[in-house]
Tab-separated table of C-alpha atoms in Angstrom:
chain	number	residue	atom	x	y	z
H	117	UNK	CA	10.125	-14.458	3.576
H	118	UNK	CA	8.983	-11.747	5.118
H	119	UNK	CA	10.511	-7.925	3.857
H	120	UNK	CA	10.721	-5.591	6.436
H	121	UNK	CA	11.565	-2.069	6.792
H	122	UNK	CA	14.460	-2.433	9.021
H	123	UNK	CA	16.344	-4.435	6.882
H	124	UNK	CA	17.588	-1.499	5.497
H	125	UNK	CA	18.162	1.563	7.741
H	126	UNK	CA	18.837	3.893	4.559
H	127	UNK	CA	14.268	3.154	3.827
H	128	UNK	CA	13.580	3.509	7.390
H	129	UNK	CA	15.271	6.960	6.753
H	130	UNK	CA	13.775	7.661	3.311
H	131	UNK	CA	10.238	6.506	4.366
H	132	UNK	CA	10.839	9.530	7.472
H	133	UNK	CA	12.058	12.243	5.505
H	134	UNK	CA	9.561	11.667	2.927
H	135	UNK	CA	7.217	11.293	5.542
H	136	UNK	CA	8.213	14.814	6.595
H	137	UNK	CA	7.826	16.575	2.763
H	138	UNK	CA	4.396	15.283	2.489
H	139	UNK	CA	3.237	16.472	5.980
H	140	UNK	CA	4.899	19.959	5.035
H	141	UNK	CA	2.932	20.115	1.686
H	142	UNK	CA	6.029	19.370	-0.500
H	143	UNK	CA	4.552	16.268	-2.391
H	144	UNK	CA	6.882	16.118	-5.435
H	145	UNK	CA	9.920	16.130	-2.970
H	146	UNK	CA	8.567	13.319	-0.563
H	147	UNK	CA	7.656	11.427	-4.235
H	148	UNK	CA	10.882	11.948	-4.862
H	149	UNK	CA	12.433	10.538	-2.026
H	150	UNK	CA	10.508	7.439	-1.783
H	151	UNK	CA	11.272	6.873	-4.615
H	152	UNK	CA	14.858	6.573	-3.608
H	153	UNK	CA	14.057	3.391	-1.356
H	154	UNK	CA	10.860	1.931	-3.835
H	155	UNK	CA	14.101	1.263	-6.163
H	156	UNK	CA	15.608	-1.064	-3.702
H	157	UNK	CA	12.893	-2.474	-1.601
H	158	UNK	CA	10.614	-5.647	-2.921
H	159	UNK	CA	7.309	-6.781	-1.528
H	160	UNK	CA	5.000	-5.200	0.333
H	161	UNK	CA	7.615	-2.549	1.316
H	162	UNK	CA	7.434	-1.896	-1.830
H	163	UNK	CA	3.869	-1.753	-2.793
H	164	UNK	CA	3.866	0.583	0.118
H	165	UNK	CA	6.218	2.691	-1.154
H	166	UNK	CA	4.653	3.056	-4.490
H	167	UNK	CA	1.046	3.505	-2.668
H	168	UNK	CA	2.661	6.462	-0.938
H	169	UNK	CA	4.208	8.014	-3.893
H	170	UNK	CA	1.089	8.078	-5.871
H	171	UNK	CA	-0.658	9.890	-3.420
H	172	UNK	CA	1.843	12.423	-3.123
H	173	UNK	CA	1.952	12.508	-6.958
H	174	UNK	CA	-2.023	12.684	-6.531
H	175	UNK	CA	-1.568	15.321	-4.300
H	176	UNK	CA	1.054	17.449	-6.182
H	177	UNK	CA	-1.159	17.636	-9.244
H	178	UNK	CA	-3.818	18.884	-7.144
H	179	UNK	CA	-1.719	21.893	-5.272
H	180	UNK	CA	0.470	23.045	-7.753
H	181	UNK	CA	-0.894	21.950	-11.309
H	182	UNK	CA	-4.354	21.971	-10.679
H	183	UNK	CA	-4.883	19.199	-12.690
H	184	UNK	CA	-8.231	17.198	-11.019
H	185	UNK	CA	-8.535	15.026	-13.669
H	186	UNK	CA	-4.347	13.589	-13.463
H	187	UNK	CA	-5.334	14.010	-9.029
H	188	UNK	CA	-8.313	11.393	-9.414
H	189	UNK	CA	-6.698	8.539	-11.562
H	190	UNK	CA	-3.225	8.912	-9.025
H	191	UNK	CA	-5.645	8.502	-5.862
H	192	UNK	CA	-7.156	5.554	-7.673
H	193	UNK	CA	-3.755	3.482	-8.271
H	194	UNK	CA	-2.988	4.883	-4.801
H	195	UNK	CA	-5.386	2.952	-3.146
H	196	UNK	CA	-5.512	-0.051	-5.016
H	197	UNK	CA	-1.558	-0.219	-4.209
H	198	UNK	CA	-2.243	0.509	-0.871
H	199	UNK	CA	-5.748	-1.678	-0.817
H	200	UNK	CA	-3.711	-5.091	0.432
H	201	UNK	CA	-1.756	-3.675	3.300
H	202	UNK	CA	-3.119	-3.977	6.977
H	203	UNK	CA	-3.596	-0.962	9.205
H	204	UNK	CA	-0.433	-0.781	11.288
H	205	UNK	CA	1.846	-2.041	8.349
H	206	UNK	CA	5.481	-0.627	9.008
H	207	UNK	CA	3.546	1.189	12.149
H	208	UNK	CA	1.810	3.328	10.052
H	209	UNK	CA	-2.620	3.827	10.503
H	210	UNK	CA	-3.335	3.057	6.201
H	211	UNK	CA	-6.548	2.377	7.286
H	212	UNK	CA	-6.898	6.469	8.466
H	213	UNK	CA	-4.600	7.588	5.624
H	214	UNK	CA	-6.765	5.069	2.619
H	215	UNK	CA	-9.786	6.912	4.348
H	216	UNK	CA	-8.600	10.430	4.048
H	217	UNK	CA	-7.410	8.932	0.115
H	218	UNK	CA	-10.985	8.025	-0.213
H	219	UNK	CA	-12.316	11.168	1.063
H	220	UNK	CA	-10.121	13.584	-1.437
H	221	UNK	CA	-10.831	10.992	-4.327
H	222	UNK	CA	-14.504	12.080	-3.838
H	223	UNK	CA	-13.488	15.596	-3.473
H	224	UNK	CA	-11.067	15.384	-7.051
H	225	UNK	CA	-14.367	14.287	-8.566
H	226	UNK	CA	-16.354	16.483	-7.264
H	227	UNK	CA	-13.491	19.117	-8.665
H	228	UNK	CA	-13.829	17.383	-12.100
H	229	UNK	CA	-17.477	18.173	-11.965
H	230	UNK	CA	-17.121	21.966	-11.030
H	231	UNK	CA	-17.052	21.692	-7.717
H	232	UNK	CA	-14.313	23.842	-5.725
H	233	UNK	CA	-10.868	22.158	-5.528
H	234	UNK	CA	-10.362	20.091	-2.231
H	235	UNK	CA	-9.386	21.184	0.927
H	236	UNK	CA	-6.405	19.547	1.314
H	237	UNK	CA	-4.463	16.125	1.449
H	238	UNK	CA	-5.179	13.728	3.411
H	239	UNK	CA	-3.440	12.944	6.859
H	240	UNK	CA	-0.223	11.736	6.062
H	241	UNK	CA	2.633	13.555	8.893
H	242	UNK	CA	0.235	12.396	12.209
H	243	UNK	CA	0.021	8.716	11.425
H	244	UNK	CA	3.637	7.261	10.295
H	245	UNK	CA	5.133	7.345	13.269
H	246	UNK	CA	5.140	4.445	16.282
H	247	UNK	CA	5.286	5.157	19.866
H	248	UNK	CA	8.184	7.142	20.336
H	249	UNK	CA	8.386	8.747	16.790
H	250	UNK	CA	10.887	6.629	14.845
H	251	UNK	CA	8.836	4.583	11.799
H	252	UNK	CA	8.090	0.631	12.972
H	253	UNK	CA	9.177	-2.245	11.137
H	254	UNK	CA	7.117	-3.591	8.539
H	255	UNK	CA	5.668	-6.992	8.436
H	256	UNK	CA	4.065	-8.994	5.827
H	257	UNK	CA	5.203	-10.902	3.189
């Protein structure tokens, strides 16, 4: 059976506006609201979901807690949750966002190692939307 995004208009929603926290550099508020629709969903909506609040949570320990060490092991279970999904699942680009994961998981242990803090998160708020702006249905099983 295959789970899709669209089955329920309230995630489409929730996957936007967290969408929209994360691009603005509110991570624990778009964690928060995923986690609103990982509750309901099943599947690989909802491995997606919990990909995407790890990162966030990844991201919110490196921005406000400063914490590389809590930042590296979240990017780790972020990716290996995310690992699975195509590129273009629920019209997003994971293979441009697990790159940019990839990229500040080198960075967080470069951090770990004395190395300045990274730059930044990676590119979440340019690559969720489809054509037209409103998130794509999700397919996969």
């Amino acid at each position: 059976m295959a789970v899709t995004l669209d089955r329920s208009a309230r995630s489409a929603e929730v996957l936007e506006r967290g969408r929209e926290q994360f691009a603005s550099g509110r991570f624990f508020e778009a964690h928060e609201v995923w986690e609103e629709a990982w509750r309901e969903e099943t599947g690989s909506t909802r491995r997606l979901l919990q990909g995407l609040i790890l990162a966030a949570a990844a991201y919110h320990k490196m921005a406000h807690q400063r914490q590389p060490l809590g930042m590296t092991r979240l990017l780790e279970k972020a990716l290996e949750r995310l690992a699975p999904l195509p590129d273009g699942f629920a019209g997003l680009e994971l293979a441009r966002f697990r790159a940019g994961l990839e990229r500040s998981l080198l960075e967080g242990r470069a951090w770990l190692a004395g190395a300045p803090a990274p730059a930044g998160p990676a590119p979440l708020g340019a690559v969720l939307s489809s054509p037209g702006g409103a998130p794509a249905s999700a397919a996969g099983a």
